[in-house]
Coordinates of C-alpha atoms in Angstrom, one line a residue:
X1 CA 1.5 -64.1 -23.5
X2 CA 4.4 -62.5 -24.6
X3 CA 4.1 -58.3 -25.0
X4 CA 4.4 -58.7 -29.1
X5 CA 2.2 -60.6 -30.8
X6 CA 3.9 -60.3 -33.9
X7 CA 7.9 -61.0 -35.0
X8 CA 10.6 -58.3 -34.8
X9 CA 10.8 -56.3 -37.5
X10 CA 13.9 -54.2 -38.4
X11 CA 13.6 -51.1 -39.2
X12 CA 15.0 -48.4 -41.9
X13 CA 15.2 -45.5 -39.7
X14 CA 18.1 -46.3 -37.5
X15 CA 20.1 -49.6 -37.2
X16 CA 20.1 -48.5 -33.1
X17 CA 17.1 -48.2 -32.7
X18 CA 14.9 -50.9 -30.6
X19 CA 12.3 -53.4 -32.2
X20 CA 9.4 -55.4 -30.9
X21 CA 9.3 -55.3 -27.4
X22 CA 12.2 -52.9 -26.7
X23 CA 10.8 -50.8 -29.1
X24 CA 6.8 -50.5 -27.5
X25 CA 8.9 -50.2 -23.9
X26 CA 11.2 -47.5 -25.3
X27 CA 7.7 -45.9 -26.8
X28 CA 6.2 -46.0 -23.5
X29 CA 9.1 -44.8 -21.6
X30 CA 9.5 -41.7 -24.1
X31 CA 5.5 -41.0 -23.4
X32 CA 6.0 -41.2 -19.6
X33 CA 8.5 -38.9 -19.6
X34 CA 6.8 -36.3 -21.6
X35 CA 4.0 -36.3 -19.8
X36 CA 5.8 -36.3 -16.8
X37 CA 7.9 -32.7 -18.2
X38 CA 4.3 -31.4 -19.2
X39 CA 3.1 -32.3 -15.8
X40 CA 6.3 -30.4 -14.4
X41 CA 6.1 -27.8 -16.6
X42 CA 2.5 -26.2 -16.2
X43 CA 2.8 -27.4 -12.3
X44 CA 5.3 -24.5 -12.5
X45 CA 3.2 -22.5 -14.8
X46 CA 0.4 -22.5 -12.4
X47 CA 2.6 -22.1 -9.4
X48 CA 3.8 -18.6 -10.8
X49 CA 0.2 -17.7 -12.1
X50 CA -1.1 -17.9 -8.7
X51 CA 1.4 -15.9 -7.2
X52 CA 0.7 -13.1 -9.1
X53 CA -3.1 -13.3 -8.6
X54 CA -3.6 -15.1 -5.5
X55 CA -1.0 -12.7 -3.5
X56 CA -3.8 -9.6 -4.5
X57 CA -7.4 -9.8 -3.5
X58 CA -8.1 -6.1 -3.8
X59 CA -9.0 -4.7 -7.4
X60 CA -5.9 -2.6 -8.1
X61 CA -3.6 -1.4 -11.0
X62 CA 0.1 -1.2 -10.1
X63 CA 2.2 1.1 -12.0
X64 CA 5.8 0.1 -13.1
X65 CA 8.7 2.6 -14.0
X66 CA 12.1 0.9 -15.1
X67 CA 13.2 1.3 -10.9
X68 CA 10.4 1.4 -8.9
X69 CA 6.4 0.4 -8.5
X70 CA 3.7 1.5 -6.8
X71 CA -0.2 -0.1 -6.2
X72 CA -3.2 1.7 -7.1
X73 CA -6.4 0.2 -5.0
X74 CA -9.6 1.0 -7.6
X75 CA -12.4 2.2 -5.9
X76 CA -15.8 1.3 -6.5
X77 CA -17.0 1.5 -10.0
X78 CA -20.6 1.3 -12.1
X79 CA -21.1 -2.6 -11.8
X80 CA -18.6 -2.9 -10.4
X81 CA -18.8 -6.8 -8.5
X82 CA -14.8 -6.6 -7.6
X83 CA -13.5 -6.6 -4.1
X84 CA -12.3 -2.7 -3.2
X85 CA -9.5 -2.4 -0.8
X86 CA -11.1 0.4 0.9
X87 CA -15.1 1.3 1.3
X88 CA -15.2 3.5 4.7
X89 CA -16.5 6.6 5.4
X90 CA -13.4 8.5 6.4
X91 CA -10.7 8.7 3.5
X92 CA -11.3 9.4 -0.3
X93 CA -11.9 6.0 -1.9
X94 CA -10.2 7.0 -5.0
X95 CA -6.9 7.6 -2.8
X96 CA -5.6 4.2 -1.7
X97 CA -1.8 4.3 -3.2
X98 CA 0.7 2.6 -1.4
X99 CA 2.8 -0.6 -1.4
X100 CA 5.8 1.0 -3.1
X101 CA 8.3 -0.8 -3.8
X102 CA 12.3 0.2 -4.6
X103 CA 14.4 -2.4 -5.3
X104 CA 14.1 -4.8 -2.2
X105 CA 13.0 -1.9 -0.4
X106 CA 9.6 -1.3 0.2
X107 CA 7.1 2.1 1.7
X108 CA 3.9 2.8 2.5
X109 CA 2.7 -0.7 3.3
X110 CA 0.3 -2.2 4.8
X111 CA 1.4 -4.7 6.9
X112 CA 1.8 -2.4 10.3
X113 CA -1.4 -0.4 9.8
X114 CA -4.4 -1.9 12.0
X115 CA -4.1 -5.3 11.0
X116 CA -6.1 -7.2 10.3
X117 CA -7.1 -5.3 7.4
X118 CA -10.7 -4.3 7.5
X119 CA -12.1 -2.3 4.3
X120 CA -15.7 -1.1 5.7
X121 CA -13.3 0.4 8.9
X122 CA -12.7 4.6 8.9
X123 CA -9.1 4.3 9.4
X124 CA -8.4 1.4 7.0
X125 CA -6.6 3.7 4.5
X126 CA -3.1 3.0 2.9
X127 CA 0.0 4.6 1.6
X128 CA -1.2 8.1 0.3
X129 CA -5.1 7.9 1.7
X130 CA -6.1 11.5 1.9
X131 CA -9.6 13.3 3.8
X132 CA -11.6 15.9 3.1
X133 CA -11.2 17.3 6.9
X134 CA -9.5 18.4 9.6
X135 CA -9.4 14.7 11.4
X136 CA -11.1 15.9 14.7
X137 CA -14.8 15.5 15.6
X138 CA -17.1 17.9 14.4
X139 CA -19.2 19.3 11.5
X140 CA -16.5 22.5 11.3
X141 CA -12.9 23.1 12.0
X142 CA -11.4 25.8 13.8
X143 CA -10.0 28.8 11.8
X144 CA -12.0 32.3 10.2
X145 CA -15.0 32.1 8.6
X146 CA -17.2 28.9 8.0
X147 CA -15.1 25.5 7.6
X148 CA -16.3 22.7 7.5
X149 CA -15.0 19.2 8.2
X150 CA -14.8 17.6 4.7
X151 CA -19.3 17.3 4.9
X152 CA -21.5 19.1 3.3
X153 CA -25.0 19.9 4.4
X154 CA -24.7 17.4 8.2
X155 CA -26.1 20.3 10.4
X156 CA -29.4 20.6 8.6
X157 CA -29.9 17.4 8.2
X158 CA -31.8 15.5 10.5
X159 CA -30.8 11.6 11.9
X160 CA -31.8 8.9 9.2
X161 CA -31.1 12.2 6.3
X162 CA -28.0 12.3 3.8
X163 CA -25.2 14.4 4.1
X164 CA -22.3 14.7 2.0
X165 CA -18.4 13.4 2.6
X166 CA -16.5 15.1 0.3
X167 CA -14.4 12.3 -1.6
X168 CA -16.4 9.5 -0.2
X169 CA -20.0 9.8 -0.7
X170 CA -23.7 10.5 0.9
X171 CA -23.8 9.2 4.5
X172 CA -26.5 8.6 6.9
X173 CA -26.9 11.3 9.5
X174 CA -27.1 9.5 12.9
X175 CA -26.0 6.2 11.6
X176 CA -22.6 5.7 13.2
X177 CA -21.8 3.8 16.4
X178 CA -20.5 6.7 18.4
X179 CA -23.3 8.8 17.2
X180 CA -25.7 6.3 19.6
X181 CA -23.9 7.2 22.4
X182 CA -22.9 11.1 22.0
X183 CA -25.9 13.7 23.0
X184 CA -24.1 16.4 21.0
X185 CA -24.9 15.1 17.5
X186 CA -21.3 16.0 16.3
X187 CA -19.7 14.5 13.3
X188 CA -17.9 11.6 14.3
X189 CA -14.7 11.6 11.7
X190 CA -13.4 8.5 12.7
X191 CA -16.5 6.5 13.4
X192 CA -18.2 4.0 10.6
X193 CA -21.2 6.0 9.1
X194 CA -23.6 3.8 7.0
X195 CA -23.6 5.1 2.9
X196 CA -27.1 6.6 2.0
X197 CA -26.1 4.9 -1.5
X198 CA -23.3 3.6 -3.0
X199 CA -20.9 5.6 -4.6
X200 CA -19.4 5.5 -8.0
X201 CA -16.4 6.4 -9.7
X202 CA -15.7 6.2 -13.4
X203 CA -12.5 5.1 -14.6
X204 CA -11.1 7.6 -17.7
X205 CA -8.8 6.8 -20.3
X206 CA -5.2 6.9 -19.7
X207 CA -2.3 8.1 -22.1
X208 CA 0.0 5.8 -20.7
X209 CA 0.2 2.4 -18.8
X210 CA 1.8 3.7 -16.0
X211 CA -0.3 6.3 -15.4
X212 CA -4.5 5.9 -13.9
X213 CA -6.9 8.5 -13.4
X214 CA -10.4 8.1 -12.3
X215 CA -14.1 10.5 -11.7
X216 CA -16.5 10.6 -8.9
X217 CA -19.1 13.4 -8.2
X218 CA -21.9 13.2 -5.5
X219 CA -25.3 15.9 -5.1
X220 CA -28.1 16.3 -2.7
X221 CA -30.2 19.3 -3.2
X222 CA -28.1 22.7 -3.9
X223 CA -25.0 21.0 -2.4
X224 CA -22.3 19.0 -4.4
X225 CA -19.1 18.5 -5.4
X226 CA -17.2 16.1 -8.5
X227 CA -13.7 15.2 -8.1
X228 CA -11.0 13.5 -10.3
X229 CA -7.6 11.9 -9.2
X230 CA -4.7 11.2 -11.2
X231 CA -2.1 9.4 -10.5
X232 CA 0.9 8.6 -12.4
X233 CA 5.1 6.9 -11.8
X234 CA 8.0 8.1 -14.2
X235 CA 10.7 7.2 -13.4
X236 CA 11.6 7.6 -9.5
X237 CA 8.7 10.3 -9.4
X238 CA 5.4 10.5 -8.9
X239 CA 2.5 12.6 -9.0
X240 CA -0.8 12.4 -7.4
X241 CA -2.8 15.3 -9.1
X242 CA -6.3 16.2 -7.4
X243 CA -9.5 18.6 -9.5
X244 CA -11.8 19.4 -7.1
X245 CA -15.1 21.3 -8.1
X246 CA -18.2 22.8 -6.6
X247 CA -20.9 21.6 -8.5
X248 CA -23.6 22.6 -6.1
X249 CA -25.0 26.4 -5.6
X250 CA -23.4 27.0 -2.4
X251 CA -19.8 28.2 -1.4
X252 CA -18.1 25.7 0.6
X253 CA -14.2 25.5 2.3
X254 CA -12.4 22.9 3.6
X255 CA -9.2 21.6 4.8
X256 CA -7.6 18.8 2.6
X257 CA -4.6 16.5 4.2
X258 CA -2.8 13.2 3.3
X259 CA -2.4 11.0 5.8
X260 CA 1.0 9.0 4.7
X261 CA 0.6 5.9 6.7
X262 CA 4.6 5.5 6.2
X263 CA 7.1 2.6 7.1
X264 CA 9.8 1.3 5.6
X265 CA 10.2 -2.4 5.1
X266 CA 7.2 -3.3 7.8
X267 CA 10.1 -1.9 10.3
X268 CA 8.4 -0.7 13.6
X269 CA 8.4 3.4 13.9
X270 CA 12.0 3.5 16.0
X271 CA 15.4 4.6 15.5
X272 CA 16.2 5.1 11.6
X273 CA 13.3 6.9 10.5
X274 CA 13.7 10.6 10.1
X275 CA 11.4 13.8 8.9
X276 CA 12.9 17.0 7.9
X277 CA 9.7 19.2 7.9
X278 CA 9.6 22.1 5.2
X279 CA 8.8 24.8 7.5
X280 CA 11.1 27.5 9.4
X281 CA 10.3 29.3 12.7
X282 CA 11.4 33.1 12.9
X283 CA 11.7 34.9 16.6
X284 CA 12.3 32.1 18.6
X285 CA 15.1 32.2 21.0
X286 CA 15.0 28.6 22.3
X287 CA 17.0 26.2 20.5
X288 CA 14.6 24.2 19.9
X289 CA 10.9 24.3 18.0
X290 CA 8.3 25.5 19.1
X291 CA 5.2 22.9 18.8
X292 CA 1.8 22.2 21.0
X293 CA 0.8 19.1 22.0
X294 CA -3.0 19.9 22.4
X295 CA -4.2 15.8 23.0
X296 CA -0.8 15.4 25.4
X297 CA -2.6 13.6 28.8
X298 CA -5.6 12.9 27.0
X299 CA -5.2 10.3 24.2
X300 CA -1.5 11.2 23.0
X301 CA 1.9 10.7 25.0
X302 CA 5.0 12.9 24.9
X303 CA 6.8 13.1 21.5
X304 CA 9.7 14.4 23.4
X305 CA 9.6 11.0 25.1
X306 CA 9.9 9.0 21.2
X307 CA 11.7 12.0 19.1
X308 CA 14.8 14.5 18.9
X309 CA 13.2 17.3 17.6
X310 CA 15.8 20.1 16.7
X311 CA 15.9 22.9 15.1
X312 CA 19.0 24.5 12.4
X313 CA 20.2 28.5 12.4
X314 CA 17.8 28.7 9.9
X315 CA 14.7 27.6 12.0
X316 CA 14.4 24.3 10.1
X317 CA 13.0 21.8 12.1
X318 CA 13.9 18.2 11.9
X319 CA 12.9 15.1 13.3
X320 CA 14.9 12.1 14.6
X321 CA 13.2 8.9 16.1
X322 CA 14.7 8.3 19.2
X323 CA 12.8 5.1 21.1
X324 CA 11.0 2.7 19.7
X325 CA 7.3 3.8 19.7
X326 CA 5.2 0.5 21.7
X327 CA 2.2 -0.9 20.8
X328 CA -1.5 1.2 22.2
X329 CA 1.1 4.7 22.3
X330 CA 0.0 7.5 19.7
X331 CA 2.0 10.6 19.4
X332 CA 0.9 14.1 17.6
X333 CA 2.2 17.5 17.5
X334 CA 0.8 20.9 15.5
X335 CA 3.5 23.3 14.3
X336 CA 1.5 26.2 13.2
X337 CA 0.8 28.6 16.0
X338 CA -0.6 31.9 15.9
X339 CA 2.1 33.2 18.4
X340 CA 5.1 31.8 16.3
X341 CA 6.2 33.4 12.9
X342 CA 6.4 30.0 10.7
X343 CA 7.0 30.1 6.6
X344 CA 6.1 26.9 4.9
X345 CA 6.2 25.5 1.7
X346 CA 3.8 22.5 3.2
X347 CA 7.1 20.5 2.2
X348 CA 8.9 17.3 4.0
X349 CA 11.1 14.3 3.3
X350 CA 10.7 11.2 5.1
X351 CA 13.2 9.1 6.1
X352 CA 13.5 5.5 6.7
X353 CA 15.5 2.8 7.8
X354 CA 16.5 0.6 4.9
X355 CA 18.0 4.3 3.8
X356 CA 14.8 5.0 0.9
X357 CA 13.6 8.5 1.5
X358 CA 10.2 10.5 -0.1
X359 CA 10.4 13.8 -0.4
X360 CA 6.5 15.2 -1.0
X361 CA 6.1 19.0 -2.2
X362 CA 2.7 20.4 -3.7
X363 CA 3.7 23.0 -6.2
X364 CA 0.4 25.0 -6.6
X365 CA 1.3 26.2 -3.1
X366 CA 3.9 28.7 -4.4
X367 CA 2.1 29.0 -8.0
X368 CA -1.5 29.6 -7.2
X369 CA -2.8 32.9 -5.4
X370 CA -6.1 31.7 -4.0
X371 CA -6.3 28.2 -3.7
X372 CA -5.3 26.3 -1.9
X373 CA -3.3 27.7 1.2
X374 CA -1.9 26.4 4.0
X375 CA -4.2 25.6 7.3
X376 CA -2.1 23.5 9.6
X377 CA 0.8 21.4 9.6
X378 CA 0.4 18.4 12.0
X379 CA 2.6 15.4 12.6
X380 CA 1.0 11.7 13.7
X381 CA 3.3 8.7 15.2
X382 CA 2.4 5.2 16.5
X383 CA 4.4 2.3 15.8
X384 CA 2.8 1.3 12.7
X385 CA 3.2 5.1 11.2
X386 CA 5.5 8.3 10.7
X387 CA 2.9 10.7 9.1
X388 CA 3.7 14.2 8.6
X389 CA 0.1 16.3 7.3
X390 CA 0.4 19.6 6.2
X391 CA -3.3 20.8 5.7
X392 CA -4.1 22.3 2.7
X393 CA -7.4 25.0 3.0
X394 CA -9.8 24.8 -0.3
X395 CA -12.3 27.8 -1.0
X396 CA -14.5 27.1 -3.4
X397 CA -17.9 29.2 -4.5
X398 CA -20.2 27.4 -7.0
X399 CA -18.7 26.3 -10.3
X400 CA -15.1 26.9 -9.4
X401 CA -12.4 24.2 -9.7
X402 CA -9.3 24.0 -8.1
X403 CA -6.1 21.9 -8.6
X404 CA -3.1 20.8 -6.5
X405 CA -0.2 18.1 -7.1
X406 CA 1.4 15.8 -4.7
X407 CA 5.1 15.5 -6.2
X408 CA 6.8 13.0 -4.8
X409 CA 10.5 12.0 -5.2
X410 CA 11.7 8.8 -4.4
X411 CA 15.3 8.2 -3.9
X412 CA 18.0 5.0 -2.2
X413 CA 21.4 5.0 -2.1
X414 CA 21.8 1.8 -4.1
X415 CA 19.9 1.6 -7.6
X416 CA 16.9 -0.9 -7.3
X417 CA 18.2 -2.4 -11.0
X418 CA 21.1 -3.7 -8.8
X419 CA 19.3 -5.7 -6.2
X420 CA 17.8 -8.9 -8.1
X421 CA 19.0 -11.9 -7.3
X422 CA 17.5 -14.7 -9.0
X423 CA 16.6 -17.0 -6.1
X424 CA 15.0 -14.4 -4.2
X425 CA 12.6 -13.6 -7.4
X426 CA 11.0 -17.1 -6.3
X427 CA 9.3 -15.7 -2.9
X428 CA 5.7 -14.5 -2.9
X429 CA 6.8 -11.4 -1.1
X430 CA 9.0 -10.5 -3.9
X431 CA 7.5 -11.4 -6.8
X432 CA 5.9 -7.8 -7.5
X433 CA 8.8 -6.5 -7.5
X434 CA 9.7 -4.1 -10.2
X435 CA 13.5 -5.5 -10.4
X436 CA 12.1 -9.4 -11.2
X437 CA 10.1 -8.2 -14.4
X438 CA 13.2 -9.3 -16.3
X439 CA 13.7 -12.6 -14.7
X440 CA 10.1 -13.4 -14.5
X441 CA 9.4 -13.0 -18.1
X442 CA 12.6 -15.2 -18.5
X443 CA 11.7 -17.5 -16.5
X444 CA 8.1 -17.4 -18.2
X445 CA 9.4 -17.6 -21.6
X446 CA 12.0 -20.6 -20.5
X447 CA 9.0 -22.8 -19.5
X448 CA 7.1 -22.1 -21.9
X449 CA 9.5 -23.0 -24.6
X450 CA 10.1 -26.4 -23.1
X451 CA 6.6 -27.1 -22.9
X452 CA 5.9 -26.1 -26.8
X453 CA 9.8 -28.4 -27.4
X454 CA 8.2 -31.4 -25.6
X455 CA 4.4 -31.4 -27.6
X456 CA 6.3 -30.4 -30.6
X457 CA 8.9 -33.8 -30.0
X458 CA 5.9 -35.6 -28.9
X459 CA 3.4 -35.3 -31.4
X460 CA 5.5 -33.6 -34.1
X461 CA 8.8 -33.9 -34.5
X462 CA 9.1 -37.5 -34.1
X463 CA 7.2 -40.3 -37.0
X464 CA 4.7 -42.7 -35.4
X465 CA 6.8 -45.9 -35.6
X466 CA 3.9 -47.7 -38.2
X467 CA 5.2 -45.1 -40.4
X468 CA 7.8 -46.7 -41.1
X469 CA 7.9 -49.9 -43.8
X470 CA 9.7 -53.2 -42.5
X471 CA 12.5 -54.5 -44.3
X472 CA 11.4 -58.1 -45.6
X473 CA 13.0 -61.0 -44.1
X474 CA 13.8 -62.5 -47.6
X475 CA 14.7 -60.6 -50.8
X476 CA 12.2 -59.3 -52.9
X477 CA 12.6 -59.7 -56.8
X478 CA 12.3 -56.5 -58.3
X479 CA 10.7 -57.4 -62.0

């Protein structure tokens, strides 16, 4: 048999074009090929769909400003069945920030931070993750009067009862690992506690897409407390504003600190990163700062050994990484001493390799006379961190509210809307980049305009060929 059964037929449309069997090949060769560009075309589709959800397995908003971005990890909400980046019993669940990104240059991610990552672990924070606390064991922190360790109501509780963490939730007295093994019944900060119930934030509505801002209060008995973050990028600044309130009908005071689990580009803590602290020592005749070491010999080395630690004419105090900090070495140093004369604004600017820097300052510190204050300034290094902490102290009696802003300032010698080049848009690591938006949503229109092109030509723009009438073989008499 031959692939037409019936004669060639010429046809009107174009004297070029093929009949009988060229014509059926040509159709089938014009099919192929557009099914083969469809094909093509959503392969691609799909390849940059994934990318952008697959690379994320945490719940999180990410906020975009024309030069930079930054990730917001949700915490747990009403019904909420989502995967949370963070559910420990250490650090304020609504204070996961981090994974900024500048250009090609990146902060406060996660890669060096106890991988691999583990959500339900204490120290499995990010970025800007903050605690109610003084991080030491302990149901109060040194200082005047009663302070307690970011828990409300743990010493008249008994094992198997609820306390309060402020920020995180109601925990289990007794229910940690350490808490087995320890005779003293202390708070464990940094030990997994077991949640009494699950806690709940509420998201609230947001002026602006680059801003989020989220609710969370907690009670049990004449104890509580409701808090509300806000967080929110313009431009190279943002601001991480914090309401904390004393819902319950007794006074409570605390020290507040975030952590800054900071690298830059997943680059090892080493030479390159710097801190210039925002505090000044008066009456010191040595040349350089004065700072304790109260955990040197016992979990923490030498900073001396890692750091140049100097100090101006001033009595500014900067820092300068020296060595490469190894693996299993953890470094710490307190600033505020009672013997030193120290002003602080609870101030710094970090430093980091790839040349981006953060400056952090809290306003309220210079603009509010009661709360908060300043309770300690600490400084933590290990190889996956440089984290200065200046502690903030909270007073609050019952039904008072107080507010304090993290301002941070992001800044790089070389504008981020300089640094996209378009083959680097197509890695995974780069794709949430703020500088790609424009070239992804080119690249997203492009294919999609070839795909609606190629269904338009294929079932469209182009005439089924038994459309078309045949021209007779023989005249036709027109009567």
């Amino acid at each position: 048999k031959t692939c037409c059964p019936l004669p060639p037929k010429r046809l009107h449309r174009n004297n070029n074009t093929p009949t009988g069997c060229g014509q059926q090949l040509h159709n089938i060769s014009k099919m192929a090929m557009t099914m083969y560009f469809h094909l093509v075309a959503g392969t691609a589709l799909l390849f940059v769909a994934r990318n952008v959800s697959a690379s994320e397995p945490y719940v999180n908003v990410t906020l975009r400003s024309p030069i930079m971005s930054a990730r917001v990890f949700l915490p747990h909400t009403d019904g909420s069945g989502d995967s949370q980046y963070y559910v420990g019993s250490r650090f304020e669940h609504g204070s996961m920030i981090g994974d900024v990104a500048f250009g090609h240059k990146t902060v406060y991610g996660r890669e060096m931070w106890r991988p691999p990552h583990d959500a339900s672990w204490p120290e499995s924070g990010i970025g800007l993750a903050s605690e109610f606390g003084c991080g030491d064991d302990g149901p109060t922190c040194e200082g005047k009067g009663d302070i307690t360790n970011g828990v409300l109501g743990y010493e008249s509780a008994k094992n198997g009862e609820p306390f309060l963490k402020i920020g995180v939730g109601a925990l289990i007295k007794g229910s940690c690992p350490d808490c087995l093994t320890d005779p003293t019944d202390d708070y464990k900060f940094n030990s997994p506690y077991k949640f009494y119930r699950q806690p709940k934030w509420f998201s609230l509505p947001s002026p602006s897409p680059n801003e989020v801002s989220f609710v969370h209060e907690e009670s049990i008995g004449d104890l509580g407390y409701r808090i509300q973050k806000t967080i929110r990028l313009e431009g190279n600044i943002m601001t991480v504003r914090t309401i904390l309130s004393n819902s319950g009908k007794e006074q409570f005071s605390t020290p507040w600190y975030s952590h800054h689990f900071f690298t830059g580009n997943s680059v090892p803590v080493g030479p390159g990163y710097g801190l210039d602290l925002g505090l000044s020592e008066y009456g010191v005749r040595a040349s350089a700062p004065l700072f304790d070491q109260p955990d040197l010999g016992v979990w923490a080395e030498d900073l001396n050994t890692y750091a140049n630690v100097t100090m101006a004419r001033d009595g500014s105090i900067s820092m300068r990484m020296s060595k490469t900090i190894p693996e299993g070495v953890r470094l710490k140093a307190e600033f505020l001493d009672e013997q030193t004369i120290t002003l602080t604004d609870g101030s710094f600017t970090l430093h980091a390799p790839n040349g981006l820097s953060v400056e952090e300052r809290i306003p309220e510190l210079q603009s509010q006379s009661r709360n908060p204050f300043i309770y300690k300034y600490n400084v933590y290094a290990e190889r996956g961190t440089l984290s200065p902490e200046p502690m903030l102290l909270l007073y609050l009696q019952p039904a008072e509210t107080t507010v304090w802003t993290q301002h941070l300032k992001f800044t790089s010698p070389v504008e981020a809307k300089f640094e996209a080049p378009l083959l680097s848009m197509f890695l995974p690591s780069d794709w949430q980049n703020p500088s790609f938006v424009p070239w992804r949503s080119a690249l997203a229109v492009a294919l999609c305009s070839a795909a609606f092109a190629g269904l338009y030509s294929m079932f469209i723009g182009s005439r089924r060929i038994d459309a078309y009438a045949p021209i007779p073989e023989a005249a036709v008499n027109v009567v």
